[in-house]
CSV table of C-alpha atoms in Angstrom, one decimal:
chain,number,residue,atom,x,y,z
A,1248,GLN,CA,106.7,154.5,117.5
A,1249,SER,CA,103.1,153.3,116.8
A,1250,VAL,CA,102.5,149.9,115.2
A,1251,LEU,CA,100.1,151.5,112.6
A,1252,THR,CA,101.5,154.3,110.6
A,1253,GLN,CA,99.5,157.5,109.8
A,1254,PRO,CA,100.6,160.8,108.4
A,1255,PRO,CA,100.9,163.3,111.3
A,1256,SER,CA,98.9,166.0,109.5
A,1257,ALA,CA,96.3,166.6,106.8
A,1258,SER,CA,94.4,169.6,105.6
A,1259,GLY,CA,91.7,170.8,103.3
A,1260,THR,CA,89.3,173.6,102.6
A,1261,PRO,CA,85.6,173.5,103.3
A,1262,GLY,CA,83.7,171.3,100.9
A,1263,GLN,CA,86.8,169.4,99.8
A,1264,ARG,CA,87.4,165.6,100.1
A,1265,VAL,CA,90.4,164.5,102.2
A,1266,THR,CA,91.8,161.0,102.9
A,1267,ILE,CA,93.9,159.8,105.8
A,1268,SER,CA,95.9,156.6,105.3
A,1269,CYS,CA,96.8,154.0,107.8
A,1270,SER,CA,99.5,151.4,107.1
A,1271,GLY,CA,100.0,148.2,109.1
A,1272,SER,CA,101.1,144.6,108.6
A,1273,SER,CA,99.8,141.1,108.1
A,1274,SER,CA,99.4,140.6,111.9
A,1275,ASN,CA,97.0,143.5,112.2
A,1276,ILE,CA,95.3,145.3,109.3
A,1277,GLY,CA,96.1,142.4,106.9
A,1278,THR,CA,93.9,139.9,108.9
A,1279,ASN,CA,91.7,142.0,111.1
A,1280,TYR,CA,89.1,144.8,110.9
A,1281,VAL,CA,90.1,148.4,111.0
A,1282,TYR,CA,88.4,151.0,113.2
A,1283,TRP,CA,88.6,154.8,113.1
A,1284,TYR,CA,88.1,157.3,115.9
A,1285,GLN,CA,87.7,161.1,115.9
A,1286,GLN,CA,89.0,163.1,118.9
A,1287,LEU,CA,87.9,166.7,119.0
A,1288,PRO,CA,90.1,169.0,121.1
A,1289,GLY,CA,89.8,168.3,124.9
A,1290,THR,CA,87.3,165.5,124.5
A,1291,ALA,CA,87.3,161.7,124.6
A,1292,PRO,CA,87.7,159.8,121.3
A,1293,LYS,CA,84.5,158.9,119.4
A,1294,LEU,CA,84.0,155.9,117.1
A,1295,LEU,CA,83.7,156.9,113.4
A,1296,ILE,CA,84.1,153.7,111.5
A,1297,TYR,CA,84.1,150.0,112.6
A,1298,ARG,CA,84.7,146.8,110.7
A,1299,ASN,CA,86.6,148.6,107.9
A,1300,ASN,CA,83.6,150.6,106.5
A,1301,GLN,CA,80.6,150.5,108.8
A,1302,ARG,CA,79.3,153.7,110.3
A,1303,PRO,CA,77.7,153.8,113.8
A,1304,SER,CA,74.3,155.5,113.9
A,1305,GLY,CA,74.7,159.2,114.0
A,1306,VAL,CA,77.9,159.4,112.0
A,1307,PRO,CA,77.3,161.3,108.8
A,1308,ASP,CA,77.8,159.5,105.5
A,1309,ARG,CA,80.5,162.1,104.7
A,1310,PHE,CA,82.8,159.7,106.5
A,1311,SER,CA,83.7,156.5,104.9
A,1312,GLY,CA,86.4,153.8,105.4
A,1313,SER,CA,88.1,151.3,103.2
A,1314,LYS,CA,90.8,148.6,103.5
A,1315,SER,CA,93.1,146.9,101.0
A,1316,GLY,CA,95.7,144.4,102.0
A,1317,THR,CA,97.7,145.9,104.9
A,1318,SER,CA,96.5,149.5,104.5
A,1319,ALA,CA,93.3,151.3,105.2
A,1320,SER,CA,91.9,154.8,104.5
A,1321,LEU,CA,89.4,157.2,106.0
A,1322,ALA,CA,87.8,159.6,103.6
A,1323,ILE,CA,85.9,162.7,104.6
A,1324,SER,CA,83.9,164.4,101.9
A,1325,GLY,CA,82.2,167.8,102.0
A,1326,LEU,CA,84.8,169.0,104.6
A,1327,ARG,CA,83.4,171.2,107.4
A,1328,SER,CA,85.1,173.3,110.0
A,1329,GLU,CA,83.8,171.0,112.8
A,1330,ASP,CA,85.8,168.1,111.3
A,1331,GLU,CA,88.9,169.7,112.6
A,1332,ALA,CA,90.2,167.0,115.0
A,1333,ASP,CA,92.7,164.2,115.5
A,1334,TYR,CA,91.9,160.9,113.7
A,1335,TYR,CA,93.2,157.5,114.8
A,1336,CYS,CA,93.0,154.2,113.1
A,1337,ALA,CA,93.1,151.0,115.2
A,1338,ALA,CA,93.1,147.2,114.7
A,1339,TRP,CA,93.6,144.0,116.6
A,1340,ASP,CA,97.2,142.7,116.4
A,1341,ASP,CA,97.4,138.9,116.5
A,1342,SER,CA,101.2,138.9,117.4
A,1343,LEU,CA,100.7,141.3,120.3
A,1344,SER,CA,97.3,140.0,121.3
A,1345,GLY,CA,96.1,143.5,121.8
A,1346,VAL,CA,94.7,146.6,120.1
A,1347,VAL,CA,97.2,148.7,118.2
A,1348,PHE,CA,96.6,152.4,117.3
A,1349,GLY,CA,98.0,154.6,114.7
A,1350,GLY,CA,99.9,157.7,115.9
A,1351,GLY,CA,97.1,159.9,114.9
A,1352,THR,CA,96.5,162.5,112.1
A,1353,LYS,CA,95.7,166.1,112.9
A,1354,LEU,CA,93.2,167.4,110.4
A,1355,THR,CA,93.1,171.1,109.8
A,1356,VAL,CA,90.3,172.8,107.9
A,1357,LEU,CA,91.8,175.9,106.2
B,851,GLU,CA,71.4,155.7,128.2
B,852,VAL,CA,74.7,153.8,128.2
B,853,GLN,CA,77.3,155.6,130.1
B,854,LEU,CA,80.8,155.2,131.5
B,855,VAL,CA,81.6,157.7,134.2
B,856,GLN,CA,85.2,158.0,135.4
B,857,SER,CA,86.5,159.3,138.7
B,858,GLY,CA,88.0,162.8,138.9
B,859,ALA,CA,91.4,164.2,138.2
B,860,GLU,CA,94.3,163.2,140.6
B,861,VAL,CA,97.5,164.8,141.5
B,862,LYS,CA,100.0,162.5,143.1
B,863,LYS,CA,103.7,162.3,144.1
B,864,PRO,CA,106.2,159.8,142.7
B,865,GLY,CA,106.0,156.5,144.6
B,866,GLU,CA,102.4,157.0,145.7
B,867,SER,CA,99.7,154.5,144.9
B,868,LEU,CA,96.5,155.3,143.0
B,869,LYS,CA,93.3,153.6,141.9
B,870,ILE,CA,90.9,155.3,139.4
B,871,SER,CA,87.5,154.1,138.6
B,872,CYS,CA,85.0,153.7,135.7
B,873,LYS,CA,81.3,153.1,136.5
B,874,GLY,CA,79.0,151.7,133.9
B,875,SER,CA,75.3,152.3,133.7
B,876,GLY,CA,72.4,151.8,131.3
B,877,TYR,CA,73.5,148.3,130.2
B,878,SER,CA,74.4,144.9,131.5
B,879,PHE,CA,77.9,145.6,133.0
B,880,THR,CA,78.9,142.0,133.3
B,881,ASN,CA,78.3,141.2,129.6
B,882,TYR,CA,80.8,143.5,127.9
B,883,TRP,CA,84.5,144.0,128.2
B,884,ILE,CA,86.0,147.3,129.5
B,885,GLY,CA,89.3,148.5,128.1
B,886,TRP,CA,91.7,151.1,129.3
B,887,VAL,CA,93.6,153.5,127.1
B,888,ARG,CA,96.4,155.9,127.9
B,889,GLN,CA,97.0,159.2,126.3
B,890,MET,CA,100.1,161.0,127.4
B,891,PRO,CA,100.2,164.8,127.0
B,892,GLY,CA,100.1,165.8,123.3
B,893,LYS,CA,100.5,162.2,122.2
B,894,GLY,CA,98.4,159.4,120.7
B,895,LEU,CA,96.3,156.6,122.1
B,896,GLU,CA,97.8,153.5,123.7
B,897,TRP,CA,96.0,150.3,124.6
B,898,MET,CA,96.7,149.2,128.2
B,899,GLY,CA,94.5,146.2,128.7
B,900,ILE,CA,91.0,144.8,129.0
B,901,ILE,CA,88.7,143.1,131.6
B,902,TYR,CA,85.5,141.1,131.4
B,903,PRO,CA,83.6,142.1,134.5
B,904,GLY,CA,81.5,138.9,134.4
B,905,ASP,CA,84.4,136.7,135.5
B,906,SER,CA,87.3,139.2,135.9
B,907,ASP,CA,89.2,137.7,133.0
B,908,THR,CA,91.9,140.3,132.4
B,909,ARG,CA,94.4,140.7,129.6
B,910,TYR,CA,97.3,143.2,129.5
B,911,SER,CA,99.2,144.8,126.6
B,912,PRO,CA,102.8,143.7,126.9
B,913,SER,CA,103.9,147.3,127.4
B,914,PHE,CA,101.7,147.6,130.5
B,915,GLN,CA,102.0,144.1,132.0
B,916,GLY,CA,103.4,144.4,135.5
B,917,GLN,CA,103.0,148.2,135.5
B,918,VAL,CA,99.3,148.5,136.3
B,919,THR,CA,96.5,146.4,137.7
B,920,ILE,CA,93.1,146.2,136.1
B,921,SER,CA,90.2,145.0,138.2
B,922,ALA,CA,86.4,145.2,138.4
B,923,ASP,CA,83.6,144.9,141.0
B,924,LYS,CA,80.5,143.7,139.2
B,925,SER,CA,78.4,144.3,142.3
B,926,ILE,CA,78.7,148.0,141.8
B,927,SER,CA,79.3,148.0,138.0
B,928,THR,CA,82.8,149.5,138.3
B,929,ALA,CA,86.1,148.8,136.7
B,930,TYR,CA,89.4,150.0,138.1
B,931,LEU,CA,92.9,150.9,137.0
B,932,GLN,CA,95.6,151.0,139.7
B,933,TRP,CA,99.2,151.7,140.3
B,934,SER,CA,101.3,150.6,143.3
B,935,SER,CA,104.1,153.1,142.8
B,936,LEU,CA,103.5,156.0,140.4
B,937,LYS,CA,106.2,157.5,138.3
B,938,ALA,CA,106.3,160.9,136.6
B,939,SER,CA,106.0,159.1,133.3
B,940,ASP,CA,102.5,157.9,134.3
B,941,THR,CA,101.3,161.5,133.9
B,942,ALA,CA,98.5,161.1,131.3
B,943,MET,CA,94.8,161.1,130.5
B,944,TYR,CA,93.3,157.6,131.1
B,945,TYR,CA,90.1,156.5,129.3
B,946,CYS,CA,87.9,153.5,129.9
B,947,VAL,CA,85.9,152.3,127.0
B,948,GLY,CA,83.3,149.6,126.2
B,949,VAL,CA,84.4,146.7,124.1
B,950,GLU,CA,81.9,144.4,122.4
B,951,ASP,CA,84.2,141.4,122.3
B,952,TYR,CA,87.8,140.3,122.9
B,953,GLY,CA,89.9,140.5,119.8
B,954,VAL,CA,88.5,143.7,118.3
B,955,PRO,CA,89.0,147.4,119.0
B,956,PRO,CA,86.5,149.2,121.1
B,957,ARG,CA,83.1,150.0,119.6
B,958,GLY,CA,81.3,151.1,122.7
B,959,ASN,CA,81.1,154.3,124.7
B,960,TRP,CA,84.1,156.0,126.1
B,961,GLY,CA,84.4,157.5,129.6
B,962,GLN,CA,85.2,161.2,129.9
B,963,GLY,CA,88.8,160.5,131.0
B,964,THR,CA,90.7,160.8,134.2
B,965,LEU,CA,93.7,163.1,134.2
B,966,VAL,CA,96.5,161.8,136.4
B,967,THR,CA,99.4,164.1,137.2
B,968,VAL,CA,102.4,162.8,139.0
B,969,SER,CA,104.8,165.4,140.2
B,970,SER,CA,107.1,166.0,143.1
């Protein structure tokens, strides 16, 4: 059971906009930044979003993050086949004094 | 180019010991934290702990405290994750990752992962 809650799956067709939610509590998302990672099949995770809504260089602006209260969302617009991957949210948890991850969302591009 | 390169896959028996490594290059190894993340087969990411190679300050996730040991040798820019007595449940992919500061999720490069298989 992960500390952060994500839907196990999401899907969309090419060109669509999809959102993935991440729910936490006051000890993690409520008081700390949210990060998002993309894990393509058979590869290491890659940072997509940091500090709630910042994109590292090289990440397309099709990817965007937001946070409100104890929840966060990752939005992917103009969906492409290469976006098919697992997506994880993460945040620091003050009670556990460590990083907590969501259980991951498997995105399928139909 | 900033890189974290991990040691190769391991196959071990229950009860054996193991130490896997993560070598950093292309940056000042002593100035950034290194974290370790476990991913069990078909499962999500789990935070294990973190070390600051500059002074070996180490912090463990409560779930992994006492189960593994994280260390670093700054003279060779290498961090380690070790077990004294492996269990079948330790079978997983293990990633090291660069962390810009204590108290935030990792923002740096990830290693390619080390697959550890524990089976009799």
